[in-house]
């Protein structure tokens, strides 16, 4: 009886062990199946994604075409239109850039009475003499120093101070100096000059070709906030820096300026002469109309 019980117990254990082994086999098989199908699904999904990218539509971003540059011919056309509105005014316009040897000249560029614009020549010549040790800024002419008279000459366009420098330096010497620095048209006897020579002197001043930095800056300090800001400077209301010397005599109204505009620095000289008796305000407007077109060109070319 006892042996029979032991045999039954052993048979039970064997059956239980077989069931356990069979269960482990099924679990192992299930894991293999799951791994296989899971991996296949993952790879297939990746492939599908890659295939789908072939059909993705990438939006094309259209770039704005570059703004066409303004040509010099367009500037000339616009200024010609401006000048038609001011009959009876002989006008020459010269535009140059510090590093460009070829200026734009609009008009006949014949000789004008330079009026007070040629005071720049006397001032630059005197300062060059200071640099060479032949003159000083502290020497007196009458009750005031040479430096005071220079400020009067350029900032206030004082003719009495101009006469002092002409006598001190000499008519012919001033003329010869002007020729040496490139203003070959200048005649000091009748104070005549072409606009392009005035422009050249103004440009050379800016380029540091005529005076050292100290004396150039001294002259600059006289060329801003002058006793007449009606012409080239008056057009700019946005803080643009304008250093200039104007001139007015009989029918002649001129201005030569270093303009530090939004995107460029340039030298602008406008000479006008009229026997038509136009009001000063009308001539002012002519300057502003010209400057408007020049500024437009310089900032868009």
Short mmCIF file of C-alpha atoms in Angstrom, two decimals:
data_model
loop_
_atom_site.label_atom_id
_atom_site.label_comp_id
_atom_site.label_asym_id
_atom_site.label_seq_id
_atom_site.Cartn_x
_atom_site.Cartn_y
_atom_site.Cartn_z
CA UNK A 1 0.00 0.00 0.00
CA UNK A 2 2.79 2.31 0.92
CA UNK A 3 4.67 1.60 -2.34
CA UNK A 4 1.56 2.25 -4.35
CA UNK A 5 1.21 5.71 -2.73
CA UNK A 6 4.80 6.56 -3.48
CA UNK A 7 4.41 5.56 -7.09
CA UNK A 8 1.27 7.76 -7.47
CA UNK A 9 3.07 10.69 -5.88
CA UNK A 10 5.99 10.31 -8.29
CA UNK A 11 3.68 10.11 -11.27
CA UNK A 12 1.97 13.31 -10.12
CA UNK A 13 5.29 15.12 -9.79
CA UNK A 14 6.33 13.99 -13.26
CA UNK A 15 3.06 15.21 -14.78
CA UNK A 16 3.45 18.53 -12.96
CA UNK A 17 7.01 18.90 -14.19
CA UNK A 18 5.92 18.14 -17.76
CA UNK A 19 3.17 20.77 -17.53
CA UNK A 20 5.67 23.30 -16.22
CA UNK A 21 8.10 22.51 -19.02
CA UNK A 22 5.30 22.75 -21.57
CA UNK A 23 4.20 26.12 -20.07
CA UNK A 24 7.79 27.43 -20.26
CA UNK A 25 7.99 26.22 -23.84
CA UNK A 26 4.78 28.04 -24.74
CA UNK A 27 5.99 31.24 -23.01
CA UNK A 28 9.35 31.08 -24.79
CA UNK A 29 7.61 30.49 -28.13
CA UNK A 30 5.25 33.43 -27.46
CA UNK A 31 8.18 35.72 -26.64
CA UNK A 32 9.95 34.73 -29.84
CA UNK A 33 6.80 35.42 -31.85
CA UNK A 34 6.25 38.75 -30.16
CA UNK A 35 9.86 39.75 -30.72
CA UNK A 36 9.73 38.77 -34.37
CA UNK A 37 6.48 40.51 -35.18
CA UNK A 38 7.39 43.54 -33.05
CA UNK A 39 10.72 43.96 -34.82
CA UNK A 40 9.09 43.48 -38.22
CA UNK A 41 6.46 46.09 -37.37
CA UNK A 42 9.15 48.54 -36.22
CA UNK A 43 11.23 48.10 -39.38
CA UNK A 44 8.15 48.29 -41.58
CA UNK A 45 7.07 51.47 -39.81
CA UNK A 46 10.47 53.05 -40.39
CA UNK A 47 10.32 52.08 -44.05
CA UNK A 48 6.84 53.54 -44.37
CA UNK A 49 8.01 56.78 -42.79
CA UNK A 50 10.94 56.97 -45.18
CA UNK A 51 8.65 56.27 -48.10
CA UNK A 52 6.21 58.89 -46.90
CA UNK A 53 8.90 61.57 -46.86
CA UNK A 54 9.18 61.17 -50.59
CA UNK A 55 5.66 62.49 -50.88
CA UNK A 56 6.06 65.41 -48.48
CA UNK A 57 5.55 68.73 -50.24
CA UNK A 58 8.16 71.23 -49.11
CA UNK A 59 6.83 74.77 -49.41
CA UNK A 60 8.96 77.00 -51.64
CA UNK A 61 9.75 80.30 -50.00
CA UNK A 62 9.94 82.99 -52.63
CA UNK A 63 12.69 85.51 -52.03
CA UNK A 64 11.96 89.09 -52.83
CA UNK A 65 14.02 90.11 -55.85
CA UNK A 66 16.79 92.56 -54.96
CA UNK A 67 15.82 96.17 -55.24
CA UNK A 68 17.12 97.54 -58.54
CA UNK A 69 19.91 100.03 -58.06
CA UNK A 70 19.27 103.61 -59.07
CA UNK A 71 21.28 104.68 -62.08
CA UNK A 72 22.99 108.04 -62.51
CA UNK A 73 20.83 108.67 -65.58
CA UNK A 74 17.72 108.54 -63.35
CA UNK A 75 19.20 111.18 -61.06
CA UNK A 76 19.97 113.41 -64.02
CA UNK A 77 16.41 113.03 -65.31
CA UNK A 78 14.90 113.92 -61.94
CA UNK A 79 17.11 116.96 -61.48
CA UNK A 80 16.35 118.10 -65.05
CA UNK A 81 12.66 117.97 -64.11
CA UNK A 82 13.37 120.00 -60.96
CA UNK A 83 15.26 122.67 -62.89
CA UNK A 84 12.38 123.09 -65.34
CA UNK A 85 10.38 124.50 -62.44
CA UNK A 86 12.95 127.26 -61.92
CA UNK A 87 13.42 129.01 -65.27
CA UNK A 88 15.95 131.79 -65.36
CA UNK A 89 18.32 130.13 -62.85
CA UNK A 90 21.72 128.99 -64.06
CA UNK A 91 22.58 125.95 -61.94
CA UNK A 92 25.57 123.64 -61.57
CA UNK A 93 25.47 120.64 -59.25
CA UNK A 94 28.53 118.58 -58.34
CA UNK A 95 28.36 115.36 -56.31
CA UNK A 96 31.45 113.43 -55.29
CA UNK A 97 32.38 110.70 -52.84
CA UNK A 98 35.49 110.63 -50.64
CA UNK A 99 37.06 107.61 -52.36
CA UNK A 100 35.79 108.22 -55.89
CA UNK A 101 37.86 110.36 -58.24
CA UNK A 102 35.06 110.93 -60.75
CA UNK A 103 32.38 113.41 -59.66
CA UNK A 104 28.89 113.73 -61.09
CA UNK A 105 28.56 117.16 -62.68
CA UNK A 106 25.13 118.39 -63.73
CA UNK A 107 25.07 121.73 -65.53
CA UNK A 108 27.58 123.65 -67.61
CA UNK A 109 30.19 124.01 -64.81
CA UNK A 110 31.18 127.43 -66.07
CA UNK A 111 32.73 130.05 -63.80
CA UNK A 112 30.58 131.77 -61.20
CA UNK A 113 31.38 134.48 -58.74
CA UNK A 114 32.40 132.27 -55.85
CA UNK A 115 30.86 134.66 -53.30
CA UNK A 116 31.67 133.53 -49.75
CA UNK A 117 32.30 129.87 -50.61
CA UNK A 118 35.90 130.79 -51.51
CA UNK A 119 36.47 131.93 -47.93
CA UNK A 120 37.23 128.25 -47.37
CA UNK A 121 40.38 128.65 -49.47
CA UNK A 122 41.66 131.54 -47.34
CA UNK A 123 40.89 129.67 -44.10
CA UNK A 124 42.58 126.45 -45.25
CA UNK A 125 45.60 128.37 -46.53
CA UNK A 126 46.03 130.23 -43.26
CA UNK A 127 45.79 127.01 -41.23
CA UNK A 128 48.36 125.37 -43.51
CA UNK A 129 50.67 128.28 -42.63
CA UNK A 130 50.00 127.58 -38.95
CA UNK A 131 51.03 123.96 -39.48
CA UNK A 132 54.26 125.02 -41.17
CA UNK A 133 55.06 127.40 -38.30
CA UNK A 134 54.69 130.57 -40.38
CA UNK A 135 51.54 131.77 -38.62
CA UNK A 136 49.80 131.16 -35.29
CA UNK A 137 46.22 131.06 -34.13
CA UNK A 138 47.04 133.22 -31.14
CA UNK A 139 48.49 136.21 -33.02
CA UNK A 140 46.31 139.30 -32.95
CA UNK A 141 44.78 141.13 -35.85
CA UNK A 142 43.39 144.27 -34.28
CA UNK A 143 41.55 143.42 -31.08
CA UNK A 144 41.05 139.72 -31.83
CA UNK A 145 43.14 136.61 -32.43
CA UNK A 146 43.52 134.83 -35.73
CA UNK A 147 41.42 131.97 -34.33
CA UNK A 148 38.56 134.36 -33.55
CA UNK A 149 38.75 135.80 -37.08
CA UNK A 150 38.72 132.29 -38.59
CA UNK A 151 35.50 131.51 -36.74
CA UNK A 152 34.03 134.79 -37.97
CA UNK A 153 35.20 134.09 -41.52
CA UNK A 154 33.60 130.65 -41.85
CA UNK A 155 30.81 130.52 -39.27
CA UNK A 156 29.54 134.07 -39.66
CA UNK A 157 30.90 134.76 -43.17
CA UNK A 158 32.41 138.01 -41.90
CA UNK A 159 33.85 140.09 -44.77
CA UNK A 160 35.98 142.25 -42.46
CA UNK A 161 37.78 139.13 -41.19
CA UNK A 162 38.16 137.92 -44.77
CA UNK A 163 39.83 141.19 -45.71
CA UNK A 164 42.31 140.73 -42.83
CA UNK A 165 43.34 137.28 -44.09
CA UNK A 166 43.58 138.42 -47.71
CA UNK A 167 45.91 141.26 -46.71
CA UNK A 168 47.98 139.04 -44.41
CA UNK A 169 48.35 136.20 -46.91
CA UNK A 170 48.34 138.15 -50.19
CA UNK A 171 45.92 137.95 -53.14
CA UNK A 172 48.31 136.15 -55.46
CA UNK A 173 49.58 133.78 -52.78
CA UNK A 174 46.03 132.67 -52.00
CA UNK A 175 45.36 132.12 -55.70
CA UNK A 176 48.59 130.16 -56.18
CA UNK A 177 47.74 127.99 -53.17
CA UNK A 178 44.29 127.27 -54.61
CA UNK A 179 45.93 126.14 -57.87
CA UNK A 180 48.38 123.94 -55.96
CA UNK A 181 45.59 122.04 -54.22
CA UNK A 182 43.66 121.52 -57.46
CA UNK A 183 41.34 124.53 -57.79
CA UNK A 184 43.00 125.69 -61.00
CA UNK A 185 40.00 127.77 -62.12
CA UNK A 186 40.16 130.12 -59.13
CA UNK A 187 40.89 133.77 -59.89
CA UNK A 188 41.30 135.82 -56.74
CA UNK A 189 41.06 139.15 -58.54
CA UNK A 190 37.39 138.72 -59.40
CA UNK A 191 36.74 135.81 -56.97
CA UNK A 192 35.59 133.50 -59.75
CA UNK A 193 35.70 129.70 -59.69
CA UNK A 194 33.92 126.67 -61.14
CA UNK A 195 31.70 124.59 -58.88
CA UNK A 196 33.69 121.38 -59.41
CA UNK A 197 36.85 123.04 -58.05
CA UNK A 198 34.99 124.14 -54.92
CA UNK A 199 33.71 120.58 -54.58
CA UNK A 200 37.25 119.23 -54.96
CA UNK A 201 38.60 121.46 -52.18
CA UNK A 202 35.72 120.42 -49.89
CA UNK A 203 36.39 116.75 -50.63
CA UNK A 204 40.13 117.08 -50.03
CA UNK A 205 39.40 118.77 -46.72
CA UNK A 206 37.24 115.80 -45.72
CA UNK A 207 39.87 113.29 -46.87
CA UNK A 208 42.50 114.95 -44.68
CA UNK A 209 44.63 115.91 -47.67
CA UNK A 210 44.89 119.61 -46.81
CA UNK A 211 45.20 119.91 -43.03
CA UNK A 212 46.02 117.74 -40.04
CA UNK A 213 43.22 116.26 -37.96
CA UNK A 214 43.29 118.98 -35.30
CA UNK A 215 42.93 121.85 -37.75
CA UNK A 216 40.43 119.95 -39.92
CA UNK A 217 38.20 119.45 -36.88
CA UNK A 218 38.65 123.10 -35.92
CA UNK A 219 37.40 124.13 -39.34
CA UNK A 220 34.54 121.63 -39.09
CA UNK A 221 33.44 123.27 -35.85
CA UNK A 222 32.97 126.52 -37.79
CA UNK A 223 31.07 124.81 -40.64
CA UNK A 224 28.10 123.76 -38.54
CA UNK A 225 25.45 125.99 -36.96
CA UNK A 226 26.45 128.86 -39.24
CA UNK A 227 24.60 132.15 -39.59
CA UNK A 228 22.79 130.70 -42.61
CA UNK A 229 21.45 127.14 -42.46
CA UNK A 230 18.75 127.74 -45.07
CA UNK A 231 20.25 125.91 -48.03
CA UNK A 232 21.68 122.35 -48.06
CA UNK A 233 21.40 121.76 -44.26
CA UNK A 234 17.73 122.83 -44.08
CA UNK A 235 16.52 119.85 -46.12
CA UNK A 236 17.68 117.37 -43.51
CA UNK A 237 15.47 117.09 -40.45
CA UNK A 238 16.61 113.62 -39.29
CA UNK A 239 19.88 114.51 -37.61
CA UNK A 240 22.02 114.12 -40.73
CA UNK A 241 25.32 115.91 -40.17
CA UNK A 242 26.04 118.68 -42.66
CA UNK A 243 29.27 120.70 -42.66
CA UNK A 244 29.09 123.53 -45.15
CA UNK A 245 30.04 126.96 -46.43
CA UNK A 246 27.43 129.04 -48.22
CA UNK A 247 27.87 132.12 -50.37
CA UNK A 248 25.55 134.88 -51.50
CA UNK A 249 26.44 137.81 -53.75
CA UNK A 250 24.21 139.69 -56.20
CA UNK A 251 22.36 136.97 -58.15
CA UNK A 252 24.69 134.22 -56.92
CA UNK A 253 23.57 131.82 -54.22
CA UNK A 254 25.83 128.84 -53.49
CA UNK A 255 26.53 126.14 -50.94
CA UNK A 256 29.21 123.46 -50.67
CA UNK A 257 28.78 120.74 -48.06
CA UNK A 258 30.03 117.50 -46.58
CA UNK A 259 26.87 115.45 -46.04
CA UNK A 260 26.88 112.42 -43.74
CA UNK A 261 23.56 110.95 -44.86
CA UNK A 262 21.77 107.72 -43.77
CA UNK A 263 23.90 105.28 -45.74
CA UNK A 264 26.62 107.37 -47.33
CA UNK A 265 28.92 110.33 -47.00
CA UNK A 266 29.26 112.60 -49.99
CA UNK A 267 30.29 116.08 -51.03
CA UNK A 268 27.57 118.22 -52.58
CA UNK A 269 28.17 121.60 -54.19
CA UNK A 270 25.35 123.65 -55.67
CA UNK A 271 26.08 126.91 -57.50
CA UNK A 272 23.23 129.06 -58.80
CA UNK A 273 23.01 132.42 -60.51
CA UNK A 274 19.87 134.27 -61.52
CA UNK A 275 19.15 137.64 -63.01
CA UNK A 276 15.41 136.93 -62.86
CA UNK A 277 15.01 138.53 -59.46
CA UNK A 278 13.63 135.39 -57.83
CA UNK A 279 12.75 135.68 -54.17
CA UNK A 280 15.27 134.21 -51.75
CA UNK A 281 12.62 131.75 -50.49
CA UNK A 282 12.15 130.46 -54.04
CA UNK A 283 15.88 129.91 -54.42
CA UNK A 284 15.93 128.11 -51.06
CA UNK A 285 13.26 125.74 -52.34
CA UNK A 286 15.35 125.04 -55.43
CA UNK A 287 18.21 123.91 -53.17
CA UNK A 288 15.88 121.67 -51.16
CA UNK A 289 14.41 120.10 -54.29
CA UNK A 290 17.89 119.33 -55.58
CA UNK A 291 19.10 117.93 -52.25
CA UNK A 292 16.03 115.69 -52.06
CA UNK A 293 16.92 114.01 -55.35
CA UNK A 294 20.62 113.75 -54.50
CA UNK A 295 19.87 112.18 -51.11
CA UNK A 296 17.47 109.70 -52.76
CA UNK A 297 20.14 108.75 -55.28
CA UNK A 298 22.98 108.41 -52.75
CA UNK A 299 20.93 106.13 -50.52
CA UNK A 300 19.60 103.88 -53.28
CA UNK A 301 22.32 103.58 -55.89
#
